[in-house]
Coordinates of C-alpha atoms and ligand atoms in Angstrom, one line a residue:
M1 CA -156.4 105.0 -118.5
R2 CA -159.3 107.3 -119.0
Q3 CA -162.6 105.9 -120.3
A4 CA -161.0 102.4 -120.1
G5 CA -164.4 100.8 -119.5
R6 CA -165.4 101.3 -123.1
S7 CA -163.0 98.6 -124.2
L8 CA -164.0 96.0 -121.5
P9 CA -166.7 93.4 -122.2
E10 CA -167.5 93.3 -118.5
Y11 CA -168.2 97.0 -118.5
F12 CA -171.4 97.2 -120.5
P13 CA -173.7 94.8 -118.4
V14 CA -172.8 96.8 -115.3
R15 CA -173.1 100.2 -116.9
G16 CA -176.5 99.5 -118.5
D17 CA -178.1 101.6 -121.2
G18 CA -178.8 105.4 -121.3
S19 CA -176.8 108.1 -119.7
I20 CA -173.5 107.1 -118.1
L21 CA -174.5 109.4 -115.2
D22 CA -177.1 106.9 -114.2
A23 CA -174.4 104.4 -113.5
I24 CA -172.1 107.0 -111.9
K25 CA -174.8 108.0 -109.4
E26 CA -175.2 104.5 -108.0
P27 CA -172.2 103.9 -105.7
E28 CA -172.2 100.0 -106.0
R29 CA -172.1 100.2 -109.8
A30 CA -169.6 103.0 -109.9
A31 CA -167.4 101.0 -107.4
E32 CA -167.6 97.8 -109.5
I33 CA -166.7 99.6 -112.7
T34 CA -163.8 101.4 -111.0
L35 CA -162.4 98.0 -109.9
Q36 CA -162.9 96.2 -113.2
P37 CA -159.6 97.4 -114.9
T38 CA -157.6 96.8 -111.7
R39 CA -158.6 93.1 -111.9
R40 CA -157.3 92.7 -115.5
Y41 CA -154.3 94.9 -115.5
D42 CA -151.3 95.2 -113.2
L43 CA -151.9 98.9 -112.5
D44 CA -150.2 101.2 -110.0
A45 CA -153.3 103.3 -109.4
A46 CA -157.0 103.2 -110.2
I47 CA -159.2 106.2 -111.4
L48 CA -162.6 106.8 -110.0
F49 CA -165.5 105.9 -112.4
S50 CA -167.2 109.3 -112.9
D51 CA -167.0 112.0 -115.5
I52 CA -165.7 115.6 -115.7
V53 CA -169.2 116.9 -115.9
T54 CA -170.5 114.9 -112.9
P55 CA -170.4 117.8 -110.3
L56 CA -172.0 120.3 -112.7
W57 CA -174.7 117.7 -113.5
A58 CA -175.3 117.2 -109.8
T59 CA -176.2 120.9 -109.3
G60 CA -179.0 120.6 -111.9
I61 CA -177.5 123.1 -114.4
G62 CA -178.8 121.0 -117.4
I63 CA -175.8 119.1 -118.6
D64 CA -176.0 115.4 -119.5
I65 CA -173.9 112.8 -121.3
K66 CA -175.4 111.3 -124.5
P67 CA -174.1 107.8 -125.3
G68 CA -171.7 107.9 -128.3
V69 CA -171.7 111.7 -128.3
G70 CA -170.4 113.1 -125.1
P71 CA -171.5 116.0 -122.8
V72 CA -174.5 118.0 -124.0
T73 CA -176.2 121.0 -122.5
E74 CA -179.8 121.6 -123.6
N75 CA -179.8 125.4 -123.1
P76 CA -176.2 126.5 -123.7
I77 CA -174.9 129.4 -121.7
R78 CA -175.2 132.6 -123.8
D79 CA -175.5 135.6 -121.5
E80 CA -175.5 137.0 -118.0
S81 CA -179.0 135.6 -117.2
D82 CA -177.7 132.1 -117.7
L83 CA -175.4 132.5 -114.7
D84 CA -178.5 132.4 -112.4
R85 CA -178.6 128.7 -113.1
F86 CA -175.6 128.1 -110.9
R87 CA -176.1 127.3 -107.3
P88 CA -173.6 126.4 -104.6
V89 CA -172.8 122.8 -104.2
D90 CA -173.7 121.0 -100.9
P91 CA -171.4 118.0 -101.0
E92 CA -173.5 116.1 -98.5
S93 CA -176.7 116.2 -100.5
D94 CA -175.4 116.8 -104.1
L95 CA -172.3 114.5 -104.1
D96 CA -173.2 111.9 -101.5
F97 CA -173.1 109.2 -104.3
Q98 CA -169.5 110.1 -105.1
T99 CA -168.4 110.0 -101.4
E100 CA -170.2 106.6 -101.0
A101 CA -168.5 105.1 -104.1
I102 CA -165.0 106.3 -103.0
K103 CA -165.6 104.6 -99.6
L104 CA -166.7 101.4 -101.2
I105 CA -163.7 101.4 -103.6
T106 CA -161.0 102.2 -101.1
K107 CA -162.2 99.4 -98.8
E108 CA -161.3 96.9 -101.6
L109 CA -158.4 98.5 -103.4
D110 CA -154.8 97.9 -102.5
I111 CA -153.5 100.6 -104.9
P112 CA -154.1 104.4 -104.7
L113 CA -157.4 105.8 -106.0
I114 CA -157.2 108.9 -108.2
G115 CA -160.0 111.4 -108.1
F116 CA -160.6 114.0 -110.7
C117 CA -162.6 116.9 -112.1
G118 CA -162.8 118.9 -115.3
A119 CA -161.0 122.3 -115.4
P120 CA -163.1 125.5 -116.0
F121 CA -162.1 125.9 -119.6
T122 CA -163.0 122.4 -120.8
L123 CA -166.2 122.4 -118.7
A124 CA -167.1 125.9 -120.1
T125 CA -166.8 124.6 -123.6
Y126 CA -169.5 122.0 -123.0
L127 CA -171.8 124.5 -121.2
I128 CA -171.4 127.1 -124.0
E129 CA -171.2 124.9 -127.1
G130 CA -174.0 122.6 -125.9
K131 CA -172.2 119.6 -127.4
P132 CA -168.7 118.4 -128.2
S133 CA -167.2 120.8 -130.7
K134 CA -164.1 120.9 -133.0
N135 CA -163.5 124.7 -133.2
H136 CA -165.2 125.8 -130.0
T137 CA -166.2 129.0 -131.8
N138 CA -169.0 130.0 -129.4
T139 CA -166.7 129.6 -126.5
K140 CA -164.0 131.7 -128.0
R141 CA -166.5 134.4 -129.1
L142 CA -167.9 134.7 -125.6
M143 CA -164.5 134.7 -124.0
F144 CA -163.0 137.4 -126.2
S145 CA -166.1 139.6 -126.6
N146 CA -167.4 139.4 -123.0
P147 CA -164.4 138.8 -120.7
E148 CA -166.4 139.8 -117.6
L149 CA -169.0 137.2 -118.3
W150 CA -166.3 134.7 -119.1
H151 CA -164.4 135.2 -115.9
T152 CA -167.6 135.1 -113.8
L153 CA -168.6 131.9 -115.5
C154 CA -165.2 130.3 -114.8
E155 CA -165.4 131.4 -111.1
K156 CA -168.7 129.7 -110.7
I157 CA -167.5 126.6 -112.4
S158 CA -164.4 126.6 -110.3
D159 CA -166.4 126.8 -107.1
V160 CA -168.2 123.6 -108.2
V161 CA -164.9 121.9 -109.1
I162 CA -163.3 122.9 -105.8
A163 CA -166.3 121.5 -103.8
S164 CA -166.1 118.2 -105.7
L165 CA -162.4 117.8 -105.4
K166 CA -162.5 118.5 -101.6
A167 CA -165.3 116.0 -101.2
Q168 CA -163.3 113.4 -103.1
I169 CA -160.2 114.0 -101.0
D170 CA -162.2 113.9 -97.7
A171 CA -163.7 110.6 -98.9
G172 CA -160.3 109.0 -99.4
V173 CA -158.8 109.6 -102.9
E174 CA -155.0 109.8 -102.7
A175 CA -154.3 112.0 -105.7
V176 CA -156.4 114.2 -108.0
Q177 CA -156.3 115.1 -111.6
L178 CA -157.5 118.3 -113.3
F179 CA -158.5 117.5 -116.9
D180 CA -158.3 120.6 -119.2
S181 CA -158.6 118.4 -122.2
W182 CA -159.3 121.2 -124.8
A183 CA -157.1 124.0 -123.4
G184 CA -154.6 123.2 -126.1
I185 CA -156.7 125.0 -128.7
L186 CA -155.7 128.4 -127.1
H187 CA -152.7 130.6 -127.8
P188 CA -150.5 130.7 -124.7
V189 CA -151.2 134.4 -124.2
H190 CA -154.9 133.8 -124.2
Y191 CA -154.5 130.8 -122.0
Q192 CA -152.6 133.0 -119.5
E193 CA -155.3 135.7 -119.5
F194 CA -158.5 133.6 -119.6
V195 CA -157.8 130.2 -118.1
F196 CA -154.6 130.2 -116.0
P197 CA -156.0 132.2 -113.1
H198 CA -158.9 129.9 -112.6
S199 CA -157.0 126.6 -112.8
K200 CA -154.4 128.1 -110.5
R201 CA -157.1 129.0 -107.9
I202 CA -158.4 125.5 -108.0
L203 CA -155.0 123.8 -107.7
E204 CA -153.8 126.3 -105.0
T205 CA -156.9 125.6 -102.9
V206 CA -156.5 121.9 -103.2
Q207 CA -152.8 122.0 -102.6
T208 CA -153.4 122.6 -98.9
T209 CA -154.5 119.0 -98.6
G210 CA -150.9 117.9 -99.5
I211 CA -151.9 115.1 -102.0
P212 CA -150.3 115.0 -105.5
L213 CA -152.0 117.1 -108.1
F214 CA -152.0 116.1 -111.8
H215 CA -152.9 118.6 -114.6
F216 CA -153.6 117.2 -118.1
G217 CA -154.7 118.6 -121.5
T218 CA -154.2 117.6 -125.2
G219 CA -152.2 119.6 -127.6
T220 CA -150.5 121.4 -124.8
S221 CA -146.8 121.4 -125.8
M222 CA -146.9 125.2 -125.9
L223 CA -148.7 125.3 -122.5
L224 CA -146.6 122.9 -120.4
D225 CA -144.9 125.6 -118.4
Q226 CA -148.2 127.2 -117.5
F227 CA -149.8 123.9 -116.7
A228 CA -147.0 123.3 -114.2
A229 CA -147.0 126.9 -112.9
A230 CA -150.7 126.7 -112.2
G231 CA -149.7 124.5 -109.2
A232 CA -149.5 120.9 -110.5
D233 CA -147.0 118.3 -109.2
V234 CA -147.5 116.2 -112.3
V235 CA -148.1 117.4 -115.9
G236 CA -149.7 115.0 -118.4
V237 CA -148.3 114.9 -121.9
D238 CA -150.4 113.7 -124.8
W239 CA -148.8 111.6 -127.6
K240 CA -148.0 114.7 -129.8
T241 CA -145.5 116.0 -127.3
S242 CA -142.1 114.3 -127.0
L243 CA -140.8 113.7 -123.5
R244 CA -137.6 115.3 -124.6
H245 CA -139.5 118.5 -125.4
A246 CA -141.4 118.4 -122.1
R247 CA -138.1 117.9 -120.2
T248 CA -136.5 120.9 -121.9
I249 CA -139.4 123.0 -120.7
L250 CA -139.9 121.5 -117.2
G251 CA -136.5 119.9 -116.4
N252 CA -135.6 116.4 -115.2
D253 CA -136.9 116.8 -111.7
Y254 CA -140.5 117.4 -112.7
T255 CA -142.9 114.5 -112.9
L256 CA -144.4 113.8 -116.3
Q257 CA -147.3 111.5 -117.2
G258 CA -148.0 110.0 -120.6
N259 CA -147.4 109.6 -123.5
L260 CA -148.5 106.5 -125.5
D261 CA -150.8 107.2 -128.5
P262 CA -154.1 105.4 -127.8
S263 CA -154.5 104.6 -131.5
I264 CA -151.3 102.5 -131.5
C265 CA -152.9 100.3 -128.8
T266 CA -155.3 99.0 -131.4
A267 CA -152.4 97.5 -133.4
P268 CA -150.8 94.0 -133.0
W269 CA -148.5 93.5 -129.9
P270 CA -145.1 93.8 -131.7
V271 CA -146.2 97.3 -133.0
V272 CA -147.3 98.4 -129.5
E273 CA -144.3 96.9 -127.8
K274 CA -142.0 98.9 -130.2
E275 CA -143.7 102.1 -129.3
V276 CA -143.8 101.5 -125.5
R277 CA -140.1 100.7 -125.7
R278 CA -139.4 103.9 -127.6
I279 CA -141.1 106.0 -125.0
L280 CA -139.4 104.3 -122.1
D281 CA -136.0 104.6 -123.9
E282 CA -136.7 108.3 -124.5
N283 CA -137.4 108.6 -120.7
A284 CA -134.0 106.9 -120.1
G285 CA -134.8 105.6 -116.7
N286 CA -135.8 109.0 -115.2
P287 CA -137.9 107.9 -112.1
R288 CA -140.0 111.1 -112.4
F289 CA -142.2 109.6 -115.1
I290 CA -145.6 107.9 -114.9
F291 CA -146.2 105.7 -117.9
N292 CA -149.8 106.2 -119.2
L293 CA -151.7 106.7 -122.4
G294 CA -151.5 110.2 -123.8
H295 CA -155.4 110.3 -123.9
G296 CA -158.3 108.0 -123.3
V297 CA -158.5 104.3 -124.2
L298 CA -160.3 103.8 -127.5
P299 CA -163.4 101.5 -127.5
E300 CA -161.9 99.2 -130.1
T301 CA -158.8 98.4 -128.0
N302 CA -158.1 94.8 -127.2
P303 CA -157.8 94.5 -123.3
D304 CA -155.2 91.8 -123.7
I305 CA -152.9 94.3 -125.4
L306 CA -153.3 96.8 -122.5
A307 CA -152.5 94.0 -120.0
R308 CA -149.3 93.3 -121.9
V309 CA -148.5 97.1 -121.9
A310 CA -148.7 97.2 -118.1
D311 CA -146.5 94.1 -117.7
F312 CA -143.9 95.3 -120.2
V313 CA -143.7 98.8 -118.6
H314 CA -143.1 97.2 -115.3
E315 CA -140.4 94.8 -116.6
Y316 CA -138.6 96.9 -119.1
G317 CA -139.1 100.1 -117.1
Q318 CA -137.4 98.5 -114.1
T319 CA -134.4 97.5 -116.2
L320 CA -134.0 101.1 -117.3
L321 CA -134.4 102.3 -113.8
D322 CA -131.7 99.9 -112.5
N323 CA -129.3 100.9 -115.2
S324 CA -129.8 104.7 -114.9
Ligands
CP3_401 O1 -161.6 105.3 -117.1 C1 -162.6 105.6 -116.5 O2 -163.7 105.0 -116.5 C2 -162.5 106.8 -115.6 C3 -163.6 107.7 -115.5 C4 -163.7 108.8 -116.6 C5 -164.8 108.9 -117.5 N1 -164.6 110.1 -118.2 C6 -165.9 108.0 -117.7 C7 -166.5 107.9 -119.1 C8 -162.8 109.9 -116.8 C9 -161.5 110.2 -116.1 C10 -163.4 110.7 -117.8 C11 -162.9 112.0 -118.2 C12 -163.5 112.8 -119.2 N2 -164.8 112.8 -119.7 C13 -162.8 113.8 -120.0 C14 -161.4 114.2 -119.7 C15 -160.3 113.3 -120.2 C16 -160.2 113.2 -121.6 O3 -160.5 112.1 -122.2 O4 -159.9 114.2 -122.3 C17 -163.7 114.3 -120.9 C18 -163.3 115.4 -121.9 C19 -164.9 113.7 -120.7 C20 -166.2 114.0 -121.5 C21 -166.7 112.7 -122.1 N3 -167.4 111.8 -121.4 C22 -166.5 112.3 -123.4 C23 -165.8 113.1 -124.5 C24 -167.1 111.0 -123.5 C25 -167.1 110.1 -124.7 C26 -168.4 110.1 -125.5 C27 -168.4 108.7 -126.2 O5 -169.3 107.9 -125.9 O6 -167.7 108.6 -127.1 C28 -167.7 110.7 -122.3 C29 -168.3 109.5 -121.9 C30 -167.6 108.6 -120.9 N4 -167.1 109.0 -119.7 C31 -167.3 107.2 -121.1 C32 -166.7 106.8 -119.9 C33 -166.2 105.4 -119.6 C34 -167.6 106.4 -122.4 C35 -168.4 105.2 -122.2 C36 -169.8 105.3 -121.9 O7 -170.6 106.2 -122.3 O8 -170.3 104.3 -121.2

């Protein structure tokens, strides 16, 4: 449940004001916030409290997170000279806070901890646009008109991502998720040319560790085959993609994750229950399914509803498994 903290009253006093990165860089605070949802909900895994931009931020490239806005870059990437701002990551000095947080969390946690990173395309959008964007026009213009710069930029981002994922795995996470949240804005042909090789290199490099790899994006119903082919063990499906469609593309033996609409979780319980039941019925007891939201938890979500979702999924999901 991404960005689950936003809906928890106990989150804000620990998080404090200002950039979320200030809380992320303090291992004790990051550990406490990671554990908070696991105390409320009967979850099967926890996700590290961090952000997709954390490793880039740690290299001092000039990216930050503005409260209520999202990732911002003061001097967006525009030409070749901006590539000089990249430097190699030294996990011991740059990402020590992350390693420390993971060690604190895994000491307390009795369910697996999931680590994560942003994928090159989604991270590039924040570096190039300078702020969250709807059409990602600057990103697409740079990508199509200067492919050489685009690919070099993605290689540099990928090196940072690989260093962070490896450091998270060394520190003790038991699965990792690559978030390419905005890749769904691309035509499959353009995804294949401009994005796929980079995400594939990341997943292939991390594959050698043998831990499960998750790959997620929104609006990706036309990209599911490529998301899987990039080297993922699990593909995330947002709420706009039916499980039936995903199964026709990926088959019954592939593991899917999703696909509850986060907006529905703001409705009264009978409405939410009906939708959770519909998704589980559509899955028809296939054990290769991880129930989750199709995107991040919305701030106005009532935590009691999410607790009921987790319990209902376990109870009703088990009935369907037993009958399948
Ligand atoms: O649930 C968790 O706490 C896990 C940690 C987590 C965060 N961000 C913390 C966070 C995870 C897995 C993310 C992923 C993330 N961050 C993605 C990929 C997943 C997705 O939702 O598509 C993206 C695109 C981001 C970038 C980002 N960070 C956005 C768009 C925002 C929201 C800005 C806002 O305030 O509306 C953030 C901020 C952020 N990252 C919050 C949290 C808990 C929001 C609350 C806060 O600022 O304290």
